[in-house]
Amino acid sequence: MRKKLLICFFLIVGLLLRAGTSKAGTVGVIITRGSAFYEEIHSELAKNIARKDGNVKFIVQRPYPDVVSWSNAARKLIAADVDAIVAYGAAAASAVLRERPGVPVIYAGVYGPAAHQLKGRNLAGVYSPTPIASLLRYLRDTRQFETLGVIYNSLEEDSLSQFDELMVIGRKYGMKVAGINLRRSPDIASILASVRVDALYVTGCATAGAAYPTILNMTEYRKMPMVSLLYDKQKRAPIMLTPDPAEQGAAAADLLLKALRRSSADGLGKVEGRRYLLIYNYRNSTSVGMRMSTGLVTDATEVIY
Amino acid sequence: MRAAMRITAALVLAFSFCNSALAAEKKELLIGLIPEENIFRQIERNMPLAGYICRKTGISIKFTILSRYGDIIDAFVTRDMDGAFFGAFTGYLAHVKLGVVPLVRPVGAEGGTVAQSIIFVRKDSGIRDVRQFRHKSAVFVDKATATGFIYLLCKLRGIGVHNVDGFFREYYFTGNQESSVYSVLDRRADVGVAKSRYFEKLAAKDPLVAEELLVIARSEKLPDTVLCLRKDMDPLIRQKLMDVLVGMKKDPEGQRVLHELGYSGFTASKVSDFDPVAKLSREAGIDIRTYRYTR
Amino acid sequence: MRKQLIYSLFLLFMLFTLGSTLTILYIYRTTSNLRSVIKLHRVEIIRQNLVINAQTVQTNLYTIGTVFGKGVDEIVQNVMDLDNSVHTCLGCHHTQEMTARLEELNNIVEDYKESLSALITTTANPQRVERLRTAAIGIGNNFLGKAQEMAFIADKSLNEKTVKAIKDINNSRSILIVTLALSLFIALVIAISMTRQITEPITELVGATRRIKKGDLGYVTPYKGRGEFGELINSFNDMSMTLKDSNGKIMHYLHSLSNLYSITLTFHSITTMSDIYKELSLGLRELTGAEQCGIMLRGQDGEGGWFEHMHPAAGLSDEAARQMRVPLAHMEELYVSTKRRALILNSGISASPTSEADRALGVWNVMFVWVRHKGKLIGAIRAANKKAGFTEEDARLIAILGNNFSVALENARLYESLRLQMKELKDTQEQLVQAAKLAAIGELASNVAHEINNPLTSILGYAELIKEETDTSSIMRDLEIIEKESLRARDIVHQLLEFSRKKPLEVKPLDVNALLMSVIDLVSVQMKDSRVKVASDFGDLPMINGDENQLKQVFLNIINNAVFSMERQGVLGIRTHCSGEFVEVHITDTGKGIPKEVMGRIFEPFFTTKNEKGTGLGLSISYKIVQSHNGRIEVESEVGKGSRFIIKLPAAEKKVIARPVSASGMPSPTERPEAPAA
């Protein structure tokens, strides 16, 4: 009896364990080309998936940051008959949703307000209400300026939302905000050469990500204070604030596994990322004439001296 | 010139004026300053006051920076201080433990001598009651501040919470008022506590503070800052100091010094000024004699 | 030269100025660099203090959590020191880069203060405190790193400045040396150049002057200089050329004048008219270079008078000259119309008064120069066919010649007249001398007769004796006496003949003493009769050249006069001696003497004090004879005491003739009477 009971127990445990793991599947991934943030989230996601279920196969599409590319990538993945699609960023997620894929769609790395715009069936994701105002405040604490240039891409909803919000905050602070709509990465040099701004705020857009080295070089050359919402592994921006990709990746991985298990993302909802990377590159900030902020030091997750 | 230069110049000036006084008193008064902001600027800002007192009373004053709030009592004793500008809770603490006697309280530029503690959250957090604090993250200023911590303890005790540990998902001390406010604004914490004066100052400066934060609780009025002298201080000196400080607002030169300090004057203080703090402490369940205010 | 001198001095001055400026500049730079080096050392000390302060603060940061209170003041003080150090650095003047770095450093210090302040004052939870500590340490390290970077830069700069300072010192030293050497060299070059530039033209000038002094007029120095010396040399060359030209002109004038003079001289030395015409013509041709030259003289005055061309004439045959005549009136008219100035016709010879003849003679130009005498036109000098044409100068020269010619013409006429008169006078004088000689002979005749009478008496006596004697030996002795007396008479006669004979001057060497002795012998009878004693003193004399008879005549005349003046008694002194190149003969008497009023006339012909006994020619002739022997005759006399005649005759040679032995009966020198006072 005890043996039977023991066998039943192991059977139940085995079934439970089996039920706890996802079935083997193919997951389509859209990572907008040029975004290190999305790459890092995906890397974290993959790590988490691998740690939890090694049977997931990823088909990764890296479209350029434009509507056609995003849609094209979505269509390819749908055509590939993937079991789920992971889209990083609101723009890619929107493109997938427009194609009505019929498979679970998981998004990650989406800015809070933009996440609220994403609506559809079989949809779940991770977003982050990044306190972009804090970055502006740090910028004001470290250097006085009159006109703030905001680099954004109107095609990327996250970036556009951030820009819109910055416009509002700028008005509240009584500062001049000049939008720099970077639709194409190669245009950055000519745009920055012609624009008359005292400080730069880079929103989280893939076009800016692709043009990031140029942006950093030019701001450094022009001694222009600069803050960035762009994730940069090398942490070169004087002040960088991004959602923690690890948190985003882990959360997205959870949602993806659940969706794969259930073959649906419905009901999984939106997960709010609460962790941020506030990296204060003190060395680079001083080189562009930014002063230290003790608040920033104490708030920063990492200070580079 | 720069700050350091000005400090040096002010020191030289103060010393040059006080040579005779020093000879007469044979001692200079060592007064501690509670660090509130940049200590170097704070010293610089207080140097004219030292000079003024010296010129008016012949009593030489030397300001020193007290480090952490909680160390004030130890530092007061070990460094043989003659007095210090205390906060409401530390002043009460020193009064209870060391017997220091309040002398004057600075009157703010807006005319206030008291402060309140406020508890605030983000408007979009949905938190509107202390009970909703459970499993939220919280930010405090310091353990030894009435406005930055004790008042919250008092409120928690009101709902039957005796220990912050376990009640909050996480909490931390920022060490300054401003950081406490911005921690909540930037979503690093859900609940924050700060001195009302600082909150209002920030709200005036940063519209987001006023727009996005919501004050959900406000304490009674507590003394803001109090200059206390050691209990064995010569009454004559005590009186001289009081006369000079209280009379500053009537003296043009004194007015200039007050303007530098950001005060409109000094008003006499008494031990009863600590009563609201004592009450608050009691309500928070703090035994002032055994309270471990350092971490 | 002055410009060169100014430029040279200016160059030297500029060089000195440049050298001095460079040296000062380098010294300034050197001191500046050294100052910088010192400053950098001070900065280095400040930096070290800075670093020490920062390190102290950094150290304190690690203990800040353990021992607060007391440590705070130290940190504050250290940070203030740090701040002071940075401000001290910032207060100095730096390069833009260094200022930027210092400002960055200052910002870091401010940040450091901020972070320290936050760390010291924070009461946050340990994580935050630790973050602040890390921040403060990080900023501090950053500060130290920057300070080290600056130290590296400062060290590099210090090193560079030190090297530069050393280099500048070396440079300044080199420049000073080079400047001095260069200045010295340039000064030397300038001095040599200037000396050469000064001495070369001067030497050249001196040489040129010497050459000019030696007569090399027109010498042009080859020196080609610029400036004042160049101008001087050019002026000198011009002067030399001018001198040469002037000298040429002077020489030309001199030549002309010389010709003129020689012609004029010839005029005055020649006396015949034809010679004058010839000399004038040739001289004119030589003077002017004209082919035809000659003189036209006024002929007979009055109507029908002519100006006729004299001959011989240069370039004209006598026949052609003879045919060339101009009416007097026409010539006078021309003389007046030309206002007495020369008529020069270098062209248009039809206006010539001799135009017809001119044409025949192929004359192409002609000139007439008027010849006047005592304001009257007496002739015209004609010159024709001068290749270069006649000039006013020719006219002036010929006018002078014309004047001389008129004088010469007059002289020639006067000379001719004088010559005729002199000839008449000579004839008369000869007649007078002969008459005087005859008179002297007459005077002598009585003496001679007496002299001859004595031998004749002896001869007659002995001739009578012979007739009476038979003795041969006595006869022979008497005959010998007769012969001797005859010879004596013959000698007397012979001497007389010799004296009276008119003979030309026969000069031969003579012994004056011997001559005097022969004269004394000649008058000895007369002196005996007059009882005049002779006191002779003959010295050693050289020979003289002279005519024996004429000199005898001189001595005879003077001795005769002396004897005559002493009348019947006295002493005749004769003394000879040699005085220099002359032989002097002193003949003194103790006679009446010559009165002063007649002293000046005694040598005049026909002047005599002997009345009917003398001719007045004796002393006159004697004077002339002595003069013809290049001698002199002088006289001293005092009335009542006597006279002394001194005859000085030039000695012919140095050879001395021993004086002759005094004649018997003659007084010895001791017996000589006193010479009459002069």
Coordinates of C-alpha atoms in Angstrom, one line a residue, chain C residues 209-447:
Chain C
T209 CA 97.5 115.8 -58.0
R210 CA 101.1 114.7 -58.2
R211 CA 100.7 113.8 -61.8
I212 CA 99.1 117.1 -62.5
K213 CA 101.8 118.8 -60.5
K214 CA 104.3 117.1 -62.7
G215 CA 102.5 118.5 -65.6
D216 CA 100.2 115.7 -66.6
L217 CA 97.3 118.0 -67.0
G218 CA 94.1 116.4 -68.1
Y219 CA 94.9 113.3 -66.1
V220 CA 91.7 111.5 -65.4
T221 CA 91.7 109.1 -62.4
P222 CA 90.2 105.7 -63.2
Y223 CA 88.5 105.7 -59.8
K224 CA 84.8 105.1 -60.2
G225 CA 83.2 105.9 -56.9
R226 CA 79.8 107.1 -55.8
G227 CA 78.8 109.6 -53.3
E228 CA 80.8 112.6 -52.2
F229 CA 84.1 111.1 -53.1
G230 CA 82.8 110.1 -56.5
E231 CA 81.6 113.7 -57.0
L232 CA 84.9 114.9 -55.7
I233 CA 86.8 112.7 -58.1
N234 CA 84.5 113.7 -60.9
S235 CA 85.0 117.3 -60.0
F236 CA 88.7 116.7 -59.8
N237 CA 88.7 115.0 -63.2
D238 CA 86.7 117.9 -64.6
M239 CA 89.1 120.3 -62.9
S240 CA 92.0 118.4 -64.5
M241 CA 90.4 118.5 -67.9
T242 CA 89.6 122.2 -67.3
L243 CA 93.2 122.8 -66.3
K244 CA 94.3 120.9 -69.3
D245 CA 92.1 123.0 -71.5
S246 CA 93.1 126.2 -69.7
N247 CA 96.7 125.2 -69.9
G248 CA 96.3 124.3 -73.5
K249 CA 94.8 127.7 -74.1
I250 CA 97.5 129.3 -72.0
M251 CA 100.2 127.4 -73.8
H252 CA 98.6 128.3 -77.0
Y253 CA 98.5 131.9 -75.8
L254 CA 102.1 131.6 -74.6
H255 CA 103.1 130.1 -77.8
S256 CA 101.4 132.8 -79.6
L257 CA 102.9 135.4 -77.2
S258 CA 106.2 133.6 -77.5
N259 CA 106.0 133.9 -81.3
L260 CA 104.9 137.4 -80.8
Y261 CA 107.7 138.1 -78.5
S262 CA 110.3 136.4 -80.7
I263 CA 108.9 138.3 -83.7
T264 CA 108.8 141.5 -81.6
L265 CA 112.3 140.8 -80.4
T266 CA 113.5 140.3 -83.9
F267 CA 111.9 143.5 -84.8
H268 CA 114.0 145.3 -82.2
S269 CA 117.2 143.6 -83.1
I270 CA 117.0 144.1 -86.8
T271 CA 117.4 147.4 -88.4
T272 CA 116.7 146.9 -92.1
M273 CA 113.2 147.4 -93.3
S274 CA 113.2 144.5 -95.6
D275 CA 114.2 142.2 -92.7
I276 CA 111.4 143.7 -90.6
Y277 CA 108.9 143.0 -93.4
K278 CA 110.2 139.5 -93.8
E279 CA 110.1 138.7 -90.1
L280 CA 106.7 140.2 -89.7
S281 CA 105.3 138.1 -92.6
L282 CA 106.8 134.9 -91.4
G283 CA 105.8 135.7 -87.8
L284 CA 102.3 136.4 -88.9
R285 CA 102.0 133.2 -90.8
E286 CA 103.3 131.3 -87.8
L287 CA 100.9 133.1 -85.5
T288 CA 97.8 132.8 -87.5
G289 CA 98.4 129.9 -89.8
A290 CA 97.3 132.0 -92.7
E291 CA 98.7 131.3 -96.1
Q292 CA 99.3 134.9 -97.1
C293 CA 100.7 137.4 -94.6
G294 CA 102.2 140.8 -95.1
I295 CA 102.1 144.5 -94.3
M296 CA 100.6 147.3 -96.3
L297 CA 102.1 150.7 -95.5
R298 CA 100.9 154.1 -96.1
G299 CA 102.7 155.7 -99.0
Q300 CA 102.9 159.4 -99.7
D301 CA 100.1 161.4 -98.1
G302 CA 97.8 163.6 -100.0
E303 CA 95.6 162.9 -103.1
G304 CA 96.9 160.0 -105.1
G305 CA 98.4 158.4 -102.1
W306 CA 98.4 154.6 -101.7
F307 CA 98.7 151.9 -99.2
E308 CA 101.2 149.5 -100.7
H309 CA 102.0 146.0 -99.8
M310 CA 105.5 145.6 -98.7
H311 CA 107.8 142.8 -99.7
P312 CA 109.1 140.3 -99.0
A313 CA 105.8 138.9 -97.8
A314 CA 104.8 135.4 -96.7
G315 CA 102.8 133.4 -99.3
L316 CA 103.2 136.3 -101.8
S317 CA 105.7 136.8 -104.5
D318 CA 107.4 140.2 -104.5
E319 CA 105.7 140.9 -107.8
A320 CA 102.3 140.0 -106.4
A321 CA 103.0 142.1 -103.3
R322 CA 104.1 145.0 -105.4
Q323 CA 100.9 145.0 -107.4
M324 CA 98.7 145.0 -104.3
R325 CA 97.9 148.6 -103.5
V326 CA 94.9 150.3 -102.2
P327 CA 94.0 154.0 -102.5
L328 CA 94.8 155.8 -99.2
A329 CA 91.4 157.3 -99.1
H330 CA 89.7 154.0 -99.4
M331 CA 91.8 152.6 -96.6
E332 CA 91.1 155.6 -94.4
E333 CA 87.5 155.1 -95.0
L334 CA 87.6 151.5 -94.0
Y335 CA 89.6 152.4 -91.0
V336 CA 86.9 154.8 -89.9
S337 CA 84.0 152.5 -90.9
T338 CA 85.4 149.6 -88.9
K339 CA 85.8 151.9 -85.9
R340 CA 89.5 151.1 -85.9
R341 CA 88.8 147.5 -85.3
A342 CA 90.2 144.7 -87.4
L343 CA 88.4 143.9 -90.7
I344 CA 87.7 140.2 -90.7
L345 CA 86.2 138.7 -93.8
N346 CA 85.8 135.0 -93.5
S347 CA 83.3 135.1 -96.3
G348 CA 82.3 137.8 -98.8
I349 CA 85.8 138.9 -99.6
S350 CA 84.3 141.3 -102.1
A351 CA 84.3 143.8 -99.3
S352 CA 88.0 143.5 -99.0
P353 CA 90.0 146.5 -100.1
T354 CA 92.3 144.2 -102.0
S355 CA 89.4 142.2 -103.5
E356 CA 90.7 142.3 -107.1
A357 CA 94.1 141.0 -106.1
D358 CA 92.5 138.6 -103.7
R359 CA 90.4 137.0 -106.4
A360 CA 93.5 136.7 -108.6
L361 CA 95.3 135.0 -105.7
G362 CA 92.5 132.6 -104.9
V363 CA 91.8 134.2 -101.5
W364 CA 88.8 132.9 -99.7
N365 CA 89.1 134.8 -96.4
V366 CA 91.1 137.8 -95.4
M367 CA 91.8 140.0 -92.4
F368 CA 93.1 143.5 -92.1
V369 CA 94.5 144.8 -88.8
W370 CA 95.2 148.4 -88.6
V371 CA 98.7 149.7 -87.7
R372 CA 98.9 153.1 -86.0
H373 CA 101.7 155.3 -84.9
K374 CA 101.0 158.1 -82.6
G375 CA 97.3 157.9 -83.4
K376 CA 97.8 158.0 -87.1
L377 CA 97.0 155.1 -89.4
I378 CA 100.3 154.1 -90.9
G379 CA 99.5 150.7 -92.3
A380 CA 97.5 147.5 -92.3
I381 CA 98.6 144.0 -91.6
R382 CA 97.0 141.7 -94.2
A383 CA 96.5 138.0 -93.6
A384 CA 94.6 135.7 -95.9
N385 CA 93.5 132.2 -96.4
K386 CA 93.3 130.7 -93.0
K387 CA 91.7 127.3 -93.1
A388 CA 89.9 127.6 -89.7
G389 CA 88.9 131.2 -90.4
F390 CA 90.1 134.3 -88.7
T391 CA 89.0 135.0 -85.2
E392 CA 89.0 138.0 -82.9
E393 CA 91.9 136.4 -81.1
D394 CA 93.9 136.5 -84.3
A395 CA 93.0 140.1 -84.6
R396 CA 94.1 140.9 -81.0
L397 CA 97.5 139.1 -81.5
I398 CA 98.1 140.8 -84.8
A399 CA 97.1 144.1 -83.3
I400 CA 99.9 143.7 -80.7
L401 CA 102.2 142.7 -83.5
G402 CA 101.1 145.7 -85.4
N403 CA 101.9 148.0 -82.5
N404 CA 105.3 146.4 -82.1
F405 CA 105.8 146.6 -85.8
S406 CA 105.1 150.3 -85.7
V407 CA 107.6 150.8 -82.9
A408 CA 110.1 148.6 -84.7
L409 CA 109.5 150.6 -87.8
E410 CA 110.2 153.7 -85.9
N411 CA 113.3 152.2 -84.2
A412 CA 114.6 151.1 -87.5
R413 CA 114.3 154.5 -88.8
L414 CA 115.9 156.0 -85.6
Y415 CA 118.7 153.4 -85.7
E416 CA 119.5 154.2 -89.2
S417 CA 119.7 157.8 -88.2
L418 CA 121.8 157.1 -85.2
R419 CA 124.1 154.8 -87.1
L420 CA 124.9 157.6 -89.5
Q421 CA 125.5 160.0 -86.6
M422 CA 127.7 157.5 -84.8
K423 CA 129.8 157.0 -87.9
E424 CA 130.3 160.7 -88.1
L425 CA 131.2 160.8 -84.4
K426 CA 133.6 158.0 -84.7
D427 CA 135.4 159.6 -87.6
T428 CA 135.7 162.7 -85.5
Q429 CA 136.9 160.9 -82.5
E430 CA 139.6 159.1 -84.4
Q431 CA 140.7 162.4 -85.8
L432 CA 140.9 163.8 -82.3
V433 CA 142.8 160.8 -80.8
Q434 CA 145.2 161.0 -83.6
A435 CA 145.6 164.7 -82.9
A436 CA 146.1 164.0 -79.2
K437 CA 148.6 161.4 -80.0
L438 CA 150.5 163.8 -82.2
A439 CA 150.3 166.4 -79.4
A440 CA 151.7 163.9 -76.9
I441 CA 154.4 163.0 -79.3
G442 CA 155.1 166.6 -79.7
E443 CA 155.4 166.9 -76.0
L444 CA 157.6 163.9 -76.0
A445 CA 159.7 165.1 -78.8
S446 CA 161.8 167.4 -76.7
N447 CA 162.5 164.6 -74.3

